[in-house]
Amino acid sequence: EFAAAGYAGPVEVRTGHNYLVGCNENTGNCGKHAIAFASGACDVLAGRADNFTLKYSFQARASQRWLEARIARLPGDHRQFVITHREIGEPHRSDQELQRARSLLSVTEDAIVIVDPVTLTIVDGNDAATNMLGYEGSKLSDVALDSLFAADGSDGTPGYASLLTALPNATPSEAVLRRADGSRVATEVRPRDVMLGDRSLVALLIRDIGGRRRVEALLRRQALQHHLLAQFGQLALENPPLDVLALRATDILRSGLDVELCRILMADAEQQHLTQIAGAGWDESSIQQTAAQDASAPSAHLVSGSREAVIVQDLRSGSRYQATPILSAHEVRSAVEVLICGKEGLYGLIGAYARDPGCFDTDSANFLHSIANTLAAAIDRGRGEVQLTRLAQFDSLTGLPNRSLYLDRLAQTLVESERDRRPVAVLFVDIDHFKYVNDTLGHAVGDQLLVQIADRLKAEIRPGDTVGRLGGDEFTVTLAHLGHDDDAGAVAKRMVTSLGAPYRLGEHVVHVSASIGVSLYPNDGGDASTLLKCADTAMYRAKESGRSTYRFYLPKMNERAVARMKLEGQLRGALQRGEYQVHYQPRVSVATGGINGLEALLHWRPAEHHSLMTPDEFLPVLEETGLIIPVGEWVVATVCEQIGRWRKEGFRPLPVALNLSARQFRYIDIDGVIGAILASTGTDPQLLEVELKEYSLMRDSDAAIQSLHALKQRGIRVAVDNFGTGLSSLMYLKRFPLDYLKIDRSFIHDISTNPESAQIAIAIINLAHSLRLRVVAVGVETRAQLDFLRANGCDDMQGDYYCKAQPADQLVEALRSERRLLFADAIELASGA
């Protein structure tokens, strides 16, 4: 039949289970069918068609039977063909079954493609398949099967031949299909044998697994990133150098984001320029030049000006972001950058880059943020440790070495001096009257003063010397490698002059001075602590010598220091041991000679002494140690109780004056304390007077004025003691609620022989009277002093010329006969002489 049809080539016929060979009694029709099939087969064999199908029927006994003959070229080889000849059902019945199958297939959401496994052609497909493969509006039966599969199996990916020749109901296989537009889609294909009528076909159940693959890839990448971040965090906790940590960060970036290009740029101290400290993938020949360009123009960075991450999908798309020179040189298309920010502001930035567009998303930015936060925390921790170290060794206000660091440096200097055999001097510098500045102008101004003092001290030393601050207004200086011991005195003298010059502190001009003690190595000690102690002792000697000077340490100074320490120790238990006593000295009217009042004076009799110690011997120590507060309360209570006893004994009520210290006004509620004692003892407030020394009022004038007004409202009278020795202004004097002034005994002592003292006394008397205040002269010891005061209108007088201070029980006789205190002067006053 092939030869009759004009085909002269070789023919090989293979038979199988789906071939049907038969004959018809009507050989004429059979011949015609064979000739028709051979003619169509020649077209396929000659390449004029891919396949040919002939359907025909014949009458077999009592029924009509239908046959189908088909020839199709095998894809990929023009010399191989498949010829089938089989019995089929009626054509219209097969078409109806196929239509019913198509209706059923359209119900499912899975893509299904029906394939003829013999001819390797697509029979049909549902709507889901046409949508997935992009063949909307056309029939899948018109699509060649080999064009549907993107791989033929040569690369290990299952091809269509292996899928169709698999066993029935084979397990799903992954395959890459080619869409109508040429794009590819990852799928899972499950082949299933199906029968449509009498045809044995294969249904390919296809599912798009691209989304699943993306999710799986995302999960794998997230797991990798979490693992990398955990390792990076552990490394950061080990506190490695920043460059080591930065290099590890770039490795993590490359692995976690699968990129070739990444970098870390760090900002300078002014946060103005950025310099690359770590990176990967950059051209080394251009990195210095481009990094320098970037560092000089921070605005060129993608993330500049924003605290948020910047993601650029394509630098060539005309977005608002422009590629920096280094990015352009490396053909970067997409990028992600985040800032490294810590407690002190901007530390730098970290970025990842790719040569393809659209390589980064918010997950990429979050990954960079995690790395940046770890870097920032490590930098903060490192800077915090440096700061803690500095705080532990340096004074936070002046920047000078503190006591610990100063002593350490001094010890090192002594070691060097022992080798060089050259003397070393230690200077202990204390600022005179610094507390007055703090109390009157405030601590902020006091801090400014300390900073300027530190600057002046540093200006007076050489590079090898050391200036330290021990605390408060105390400074120390080490002078190393001296040529002679006298060189230390020359430096100390310059420092006294420099520190005594005026200080401009904002709107204030302040004058202070310095007292300096000097000790020498090796004469005064062989170690740092001993030298510092000796210099401290010498400094106190300088203060005793009038301040604003310096003194070298002498061994006998230590004896006085030891005595003072012993005195302080004795005072701490004196109140509990009942060693304090209150003596009273009368205040007498110059005009009448009568007693106007009494002054209570604190005396101390130590247990190991038989004689009393006067207030001048121990009161300064009570002030410095703060013991004056409990002792002062005891004095107020003792005086109030004594006033009560005198009242019960029938004596004329006399007001008693108490001396209060500045520390009592500053650290306790003096009005509340005195008010409580008055209430508990039932004492009339008008029988109590308070006296403050002039300098005490000036140290904290606002607080003193407030407290004095409160006492005044209770009926307590107020006086200023030692007037004329301080630096008070008339404006301050006018503000205080005063009742009288007490002229300091230093003016009364030579009032009859020294014209200057006399003029000062007269001026104070006139000033007090102009302010409607009474005047009391303290320390009157001679008749000449009395005559002068009487001639110049002084109101009251107090001193040993009339009566020394006495215990309360010894003052009884004087209180009963007041005139006996004045002796001859009382007679003259009574007669009006």
Short mmCIF file of N, CA and C in Angstrom, two decimals, residues 429-565:
data_model
loop_
_atom_site.label_atom_id
_atom_site.label_comp_id
_atom_site.label_asym_id
_atom_site.label_seq_id
_atom_site.Cartn_x
_atom_site.Cartn_y
_atom_site.Cartn_z
N VAL A 429 47.38 72.58 97.03
CA VAL A 429 46.79 73.90 96.78
C VAL A 429 45.35 73.90 97.27
N ASP A 430 45.04 74.83 98.17
CA ASP A 430 43.66 74.99 98.67
C ASP A 430 43.22 76.43 98.38
N ILE A 431 42.01 76.57 97.83
CA ILE A 431 41.51 77.90 97.45
C ILE A 431 40.86 78.55 98.66
N ASP A 432 41.33 79.75 98.99
CA ASP A 432 40.81 80.48 100.14
C ASP A 432 39.44 81.07 99.82
N HIS A 433 38.51 80.94 100.75
CA HIS A 433 37.17 81.53 100.66
C HIS A 433 36.37 81.01 99.46
N PHE A 434 36.71 79.81 98.97
CA PHE A 434 35.94 79.28 97.85
C PHE A 434 34.49 79.01 98.23
N LYS A 435 34.27 78.59 99.47
CA LYS A 435 32.90 78.30 99.90
C LYS A 435 32.03 79.55 99.86
N TYR A 436 32.62 80.70 100.06
CA TYR A 436 31.84 81.93 100.00
C TYR A 436 31.28 82.13 98.59
N VAL A 437 32.10 81.79 97.58
CA VAL A 437 31.64 81.92 96.19
C VAL A 437 30.49 80.96 95.93
N ASN A 438 30.63 79.74 96.37
CA ASN A 438 29.56 78.75 96.20
C ASN A 438 28.28 79.20 96.89
N ASP A 439 28.42 79.70 98.11
CA ASP A 439 27.24 80.04 98.91
C ASP A 439 26.55 81.30 98.42
N THR A 440 27.32 82.26 97.91
CA THR A 440 26.71 83.54 97.50
C THR A 440 26.31 83.56 96.03
N LEU A 441 27.11 82.95 95.16
CA LEU A 441 26.85 83.00 93.72
C LEU A 441 26.31 81.70 93.15
N GLY A 442 26.34 80.64 93.92
CA GLY A 442 25.78 79.37 93.46
C GLY A 442 26.85 78.41 92.99
N HIS A 443 26.49 77.13 92.95
CA HIS A 443 27.45 76.08 92.59
C HIS A 443 27.84 76.13 91.12
N ALA A 444 26.97 76.62 90.25
CA ALA A 444 27.32 76.70 88.83
C ALA A 444 28.48 77.66 88.63
N VAL A 445 28.42 78.80 89.29
CA VAL A 445 29.53 79.76 89.20
C VAL A 445 30.77 79.18 89.87
N GLY A 446 30.58 78.49 90.98
CA GLY A 446 31.72 77.84 91.65
C GLY A 446 32.40 76.83 90.74
N ASP A 447 31.63 76.07 89.96
CA ASP A 447 32.22 75.11 89.02
C ASP A 447 33.03 75.82 87.94
N GLN A 448 32.50 76.94 87.44
CA GLN A 448 33.26 77.71 86.44
C GLN A 448 34.59 78.19 87.04
N LEU A 449 34.54 78.61 88.30
CA LEU A 449 35.77 79.06 88.95
C LEU A 449 36.78 77.94 89.05
N LEU A 450 36.35 76.74 89.41
CA LEU A 450 37.26 75.61 89.53
C LEU A 450 37.91 75.27 88.19
N VAL A 451 37.15 75.36 87.11
CA VAL A 451 37.71 75.08 85.79
C VAL A 451 38.80 76.09 85.45
N GLN A 452 38.55 77.37 85.73
CA GLN A 452 39.55 78.38 85.43
C GLN A 452 40.79 78.22 86.33
N ILE A 453 40.58 77.83 87.57
CA ILE A 453 41.72 77.57 88.46
C ILE A 453 42.58 76.44 87.91
N ALA A 454 41.92 75.37 87.45
CA ALA A 454 42.66 74.25 86.87
C ALA A 454 43.47 74.70 85.66
N ASP A 455 42.89 75.54 84.82
CA ASP A 455 43.61 76.04 83.64
C ASP A 455 44.83 76.87 84.04
N ARG A 456 44.68 77.68 85.08
CA ARG A 456 45.81 78.51 85.51
C ARG A 456 46.92 77.65 86.10
N LEU A 457 46.55 76.62 86.83
CA LEU A 457 47.57 75.73 87.38
C LEU A 457 48.33 75.01 86.27
N LYS A 458 47.62 74.53 85.27
CA LYS A 458 48.28 73.83 84.16
C LYS A 458 49.21 74.76 83.40
N ALA A 459 48.86 76.05 83.36
CA ALA A 459 49.71 77.01 82.64
C ALA A 459 51.03 77.25 83.34
N GLU A 460 51.15 76.90 84.62
CA GLU A 460 52.36 77.17 85.39
C GLU A 460 53.31 75.98 85.47
N ILE A 461 52.96 74.86 84.86
CA ILE A 461 53.81 73.68 84.99
C ILE A 461 54.44 73.32 83.65
N ARG A 462 55.42 72.40 83.71
CA ARG A 462 56.09 71.91 82.51
C ARG A 462 55.39 70.64 82.01
N PRO A 463 55.72 70.21 80.78
CA PRO A 463 55.06 69.01 80.24
C PRO A 463 55.22 67.77 81.11
N GLY A 464 56.33 67.61 81.81
CA GLY A 464 56.54 66.41 82.62
C GLY A 464 55.91 66.45 83.99
N ASP A 465 55.33 67.61 84.37
CA ASP A 465 54.69 67.75 85.69
C ASP A 465 53.23 67.31 85.63
N THR A 466 52.59 67.21 86.80
CA THR A 466 51.20 66.72 86.88
C THR A 466 50.40 67.62 87.80
N VAL A 467 49.18 67.97 87.35
CA VAL A 467 48.21 68.68 88.19
C VAL A 467 47.02 67.75 88.39
N GLY A 468 46.59 67.59 89.63
CA GLY A 468 45.43 66.75 89.93
C GLY A 468 44.45 67.49 90.82
N ARG A 469 43.24 66.98 90.86
CA ARG A 469 42.21 67.54 91.75
C ARG A 469 41.78 66.45 92.71
N LEU A 470 41.93 66.74 94.01
CA LEU A 470 41.54 65.76 95.03
C LEU A 470 40.06 65.82 95.32
N GLY A 471 39.42 66.96 95.05
CA GLY A 471 38.00 67.13 95.35
C GLY A 471 37.76 68.52 95.91
N GLY A 472 36.54 69.02 95.73
CA GLY A 472 36.21 70.34 96.24
C GLY A 472 37.13 71.39 95.66
N ASP A 473 37.76 72.18 96.52
CA ASP A 473 38.67 73.24 96.08
C ASP A 473 40.12 72.88 96.37
N GLU A 474 40.43 71.57 96.43
CA GLU A 474 41.78 71.11 96.72
C GLU A 474 42.43 70.53 95.47
N PHE A 475 43.62 71.05 95.14
CA PHE A 475 44.38 70.60 93.98
C PHE A 475 45.77 70.18 94.44
N THR A 476 46.40 69.35 93.65
CA THR A 476 47.75 68.91 93.94
C THR A 476 48.60 69.04 92.67
N VAL A 477 49.89 69.29 92.87
CA VAL A 477 50.82 69.47 91.76
C VAL A 477 52.08 68.68 92.06
N THR A 478 52.56 67.95 91.06
CA THR A 478 53.85 67.27 91.17
C THR A 478 54.85 67.96 90.25
N LEU A 479 55.95 68.41 90.83
CA LEU A 479 57.03 69.03 90.06
C LEU A 479 58.19 68.04 90.02
N ALA A 480 58.44 67.48 88.84
CA ALA A 480 59.44 66.42 88.71
C ALA A 480 60.78 66.99 88.24
N HIS A 481 61.85 66.25 88.54
CA HIS A 481 63.19 66.54 88.02
C HIS A 481 63.61 67.99 88.31
N LEU A 482 63.50 68.41 89.57
CA LEU A 482 63.89 69.76 89.95
C LEU A 482 65.41 69.87 90.03
N GLY A 483 65.93 71.05 89.68
CA GLY A 483 67.36 71.27 89.82
C GLY A 483 67.73 71.53 91.27
N HIS A 484 66.90 72.33 91.97
CA HIS A 484 67.12 72.64 93.37
C HIS A 484 65.78 72.66 94.10
N ASP A 485 65.86 72.51 95.43
CA ASP A 485 64.64 72.55 96.23
C ASP A 485 63.94 73.90 96.11
N ASP A 486 64.75 74.96 95.96
CA ASP A 486 64.16 76.30 95.90
C ASP A 486 63.30 76.50 94.66
N ASP A 487 63.51 75.68 93.64
CA ASP A 487 62.69 75.82 92.42
C ASP A 487 61.20 75.61 92.73
N ALA A 488 60.92 74.75 93.68
CA ALA A 488 59.52 74.51 94.06
C ALA A 488 58.90 75.77 94.66
N GLY A 489 59.68 76.50 95.45
CA GLY A 489 59.17 77.74 96.02
C GLY A 489 58.87 78.77 94.95
N ALA A 490 59.72 78.85 93.92
CA ALA A 490 59.49 79.80 92.84
C ALA A 490 58.19 79.48 92.09
N VAL A 491 57.96 78.18 91.85
CA VAL A 491 56.71 77.79 91.17
C VAL A 491 55.50 78.09 92.06
N ALA A 492 55.61 77.77 93.37
CA ALA A 492 54.50 78.03 94.28
C ALA A 492 54.19 79.52 94.35
N LYS A 493 55.21 80.34 94.33
CA LYS A 493 55.00 81.80 94.37
C LYS A 493 54.26 82.27 93.12
N ARG A 494 54.65 81.75 91.94
CA ARG A 494 53.95 82.13 90.70
C ARG A 494 52.49 81.69 90.74
N MET A 495 52.25 80.50 91.31
CA MET A 495 50.87 80.00 91.39
C MET A 495 50.03 80.87 92.31
N VAL A 496 50.60 81.29 93.45
CA VAL A 496 49.85 82.17 94.36
C VAL A 496 49.47 83.46 93.65
N THR A 497 50.40 84.03 92.87
CA THR A 497 50.12 85.26 92.14
C THR A 497 49.08 85.04 91.06
N SER A 498 49.23 83.94 90.31
CA SER A 498 48.29 83.66 89.21
C SER A 498 46.88 83.39 89.73
N LEU A 499 46.77 82.58 90.78
CA LEU A 499 45.44 82.24 91.30
C LEU A 499 44.80 83.41 92.03
N GLY A 500 45.59 84.41 92.43
CA GLY A 500 45.03 85.56 93.12
C GLY A 500 44.50 86.63 92.20
N ALA A 501 44.74 86.51 90.88
CA ALA A 501 44.22 87.49 89.93
C ALA A 501 42.71 87.34 89.79
N PRO A 502 41.97 88.41 89.40
CA PRO A 502 40.50 88.34 89.29
C PRO A 502 40.05 87.30 88.27
N TYR A 503 38.85 86.76 88.50
CA TYR A 503 38.24 85.78 87.61
C TYR A 503 36.95 86.37 87.04
N ARG A 504 36.82 86.31 85.74
CA ARG A 504 35.58 86.75 85.09
C ARG A 504 34.70 85.52 84.89
N LEU A 505 33.58 85.48 85.62
CA LEU A 505 32.66 84.34 85.59
C LEU A 505 31.29 84.86 85.15
N GLY A 506 31.07 84.95 83.85
CA GLY A 506 29.82 85.50 83.35
C GLY A 506 29.74 86.98 83.68
N GLU A 507 28.71 87.33 84.40
CA GLU A 507 28.51 88.73 84.78
C GLU A 507 29.21 89.07 86.09
N HIS A 508 29.88 88.09 86.67
CA HIS A 508 30.53 88.30 87.97
C HIS A 508 32.04 88.38 87.82
N VAL A 509 32.66 89.19 88.65
CA VAL A 509 34.11 89.24 88.79
C VAL A 509 34.44 88.78 90.21
N VAL A 510 35.18 87.70 90.34
CA VAL A 510 35.42 87.06 91.63
C VAL A 510 36.90 87.15 91.98
N HIS A 511 37.17 87.41 93.26
CA HIS A 511 38.54 87.45 93.78
C HIS A 511 38.69 86.36 94.83
N VAL A 512 39.61 85.44 94.62
CA VAL A 512 39.96 84.43 95.61
C VAL A 512 41.48 84.36 95.67
N SER A 513 41.98 83.65 96.64
CA SER A 513 43.42 83.45 96.77
C SER A 513 43.69 81.98 97.03
N ALA A 514 44.96 81.63 97.12
CA ALA A 514 45.32 80.24 97.32
C ALA A 514 46.36 80.13 98.43
N SER A 515 46.20 79.07 99.24
CA SER A 515 47.21 78.72 100.24
C SER A 515 47.85 77.41 99.78
N ILE A 516 49.19 77.39 99.71
CA ILE A 516 49.89 76.25 99.13
C ILE A 516 50.89 75.69 100.13
N GLY A 517 50.84 74.38 100.29
CA GLY A 517 51.83 73.68 101.10
C GLY A 517 52.76 72.89 100.21
N VAL A 518 54.05 72.85 100.54
CA VAL A 518 55.06 72.21 99.70
C VAL A 518 55.82 71.18 100.51
N SER A 519 55.93 69.96 99.96
CA SER A 519 56.77 68.93 100.54
C SER A 519 57.76 68.46 99.48
N LEU A 520 58.91 67.95 99.93
CA LEU A 520 60.00 67.58 99.02
C LEU A 520 60.40 66.13 99.20
N TYR A 521 60.67 65.49 98.08
CA TYR A 521 61.21 64.12 98.07
C TYR A 521 62.71 64.22 97.78
N PRO A 522 63.56 63.57 98.56
CA PRO A 522 63.25 62.55 99.57
C PRO A 522 63.27 63.08 101.00
N ASN A 523 63.44 64.38 101.19
CA ASN A 523 63.61 64.92 102.54
C ASN A 523 62.41 64.68 103.44
N ASP A 524 61.19 64.89 102.90
CA ASP A 524 59.98 64.86 103.74
C ASP A 524 59.23 63.53 103.67
N GLY A 525 59.66 62.62 102.84
CA GLY A 525 58.96 61.34 102.75
C GLY A 525 59.44 60.55 101.56
N GLY A 526 59.25 59.23 101.62
CA GLY A 526 59.72 58.36 100.55
C GLY A 526 58.63 57.77 99.70
N ASP A 527 57.37 58.08 99.99
CA ASP A 527 56.27 57.54 99.18
C ASP A 527 55.24 58.63 98.92
N ALA A 528 54.33 58.36 98.00
CA ALA A 528 53.37 59.37 97.54
C ALA A 528 52.45 59.82 98.66
N SER A 529 51.91 58.89 99.43
CA SER A 529 50.95 59.24 100.47
C SER A 529 51.58 60.13 101.53
N THR A 530 52.81 59.81 101.92
CA THR A 530 53.48 60.61 102.95
C THR A 530 53.75 62.03 102.45
N LEU A 531 54.22 62.15 101.23
CA LEU A 531 54.50 63.47 100.67
C LEU A 531 53.23 64.31 100.57
N LEU A 532 52.12 63.67 100.17
CA LEU A 532 50.86 64.40 100.06
C LEU A 532 50.38 64.86 101.43
N LYS A 533 50.55 64.00 102.42
CA LYS A 533 50.14 64.36 103.79
C LYS A 533 50.98 65.53 104.32
N CYS A 534 52.27 65.50 104.06
CA CYS A 534 53.14 66.59 104.53
C CYS A 534 52.79 67.90 103.83
N ALA A 535 52.50 67.85 102.54
CA ALA A 535 52.11 69.05 101.81
C ALA A 535 50.80 69.60 102.33
N ASP A 536 49.88 68.71 102.69
CA ASP A 536 48.59 69.13 103.26
C ASP A 536 48.82 69.86 104.59
N THR A 537 49.71 69.32 105.41
CA THR A 537 50.03 69.96 106.70
C THR A 537 50.64 71.34 106.49
N ALA A 538 51.53 71.44 105.52
CA ALA A 538 52.14 72.74 105.23
C ALA A 538 51.12 73.74 104.70
N MET A 539 50.13 73.25 103.97
CA MET A 539 49.09 74.14 103.46
C MET A 539 48.30 74.76 104.61
N TYR A 540 47.99 74.00 105.64
CA TYR A 540 47.28 74.56 106.80
C TYR A 540 48.14 75.61 107.51
N ARG A 541 49.46 75.40 107.51
CA ARG A 541 50.35 76.40 108.08
C ARG A 541 50.29 77.70 107.27
N ALA A 542 50.16 77.57 105.94
CA ALA A 542 50.04 78.74 105.08
C ALA A 542 48.75 79.49 105.38
N LYS A 543 47.67 78.77 105.65
CA LYS A 543 46.41 79.43 105.99
C LYS A 543 46.54 80.16 107.33
N GLU A 544 47.20 79.54 108.29
CA GLU A 544 47.38 80.18 109.59
C GLU A 544 48.25 81.42 109.49
N SER A 545 49.07 81.47 108.44
CA SER A 545 49.97 82.60 108.26
C SER A 545 49.31 83.76 107.52
N GLY A 546 48.05 83.69 107.28
CA GLY A 546 47.35 84.79 106.65
C GLY A 546 46.79 84.49 105.27
N ARG A 547 46.92 83.27 104.79
CA ARG A 547 46.40 82.87 103.49
C ARG A 547 47.15 83.57 102.35
N SER A 548 46.82 83.19 101.13
CA SER A 548 47.42 83.76 99.91
C SER A 548 48.94 83.71 99.99
N THR A 549 49.46 82.57 100.40
CA THR A 549 50.90 82.40 100.50
C THR A 549 51.22 80.92 100.42
N TYR A 550 52.50 80.56 100.54
CA TYR A 550 52.91 79.15 100.52
C TYR A 550 53.88 78.91 101.66
N ARG A 551 53.94 77.67 102.09
CA ARG A 551 54.86 77.29 103.15
C ARG A 551 55.44 75.91 102.84
N PHE A 552 56.75 75.75 103.14
CA PHE A 552 57.37 74.43 103.05
C PHE A 552 57.06 73.64 104.31
N TYR A 553 57.03 72.34 104.16
CA TYR A 553 56.74 71.47 105.29
C TYR A 553 57.92 71.48 106.26
N LEU A 554 57.60 71.56 107.56
CA LEU A 554 58.58 71.43 108.62
C LEU A 554 58.09 70.35 109.58
N PRO A 555 58.99 69.59 110.16
CA PRO A 555 58.56 68.49 111.05
C PRO A 555 57.63 68.93 112.17
N LYS A 556 57.84 70.13 112.73
CA LYS A 556 57.00 70.57 113.84
C LYS A 556 55.56 70.83 113.41
N MET A 557 55.35 71.03 112.11
CA MET A 557 53.97 71.21 111.62
C MET A 557 53.16 69.95 111.87
N ASN A 558 53.82 68.84 111.77
CA ASN A 558 53.12 67.59 111.96
C ASN A 558 52.64 67.44 113.39
N GLU A 559 53.40 68.00 114.31
CA GLU A 559 52.98 67.95 115.70
C GLU A 559 51.67 68.69 115.90
N ARG A 560 51.53 69.86 115.24
CA ARG A 560 50.28 70.61 115.36
C ARG A 560 49.14 69.84 114.68
N ALA A 561 49.42 69.18 113.55
CA ALA A 561 48.38 68.41 112.86
C ALA A 561 47.90 67.26 113.73
N VAL A 562 48.84 66.61 114.41
CA VAL A 562 48.46 65.50 115.30
C VAL A 562 47.63 66.01 116.46
N ALA A 563 48.00 67.18 116.98
CA ALA A 563 47.25 67.76 118.09
C ALA A 563 45.83 68.10 117.67
N ARG A 564 45.69 68.61 116.45
CA ARG A 564 44.34 68.96 115.98
C ARG A 564 43.50 67.70 115.81
N MET A 565 44.07 66.64 115.27
CA MET A 565 43.33 65.40 115.12
C MET A 565 42.90 64.87 116.48
#
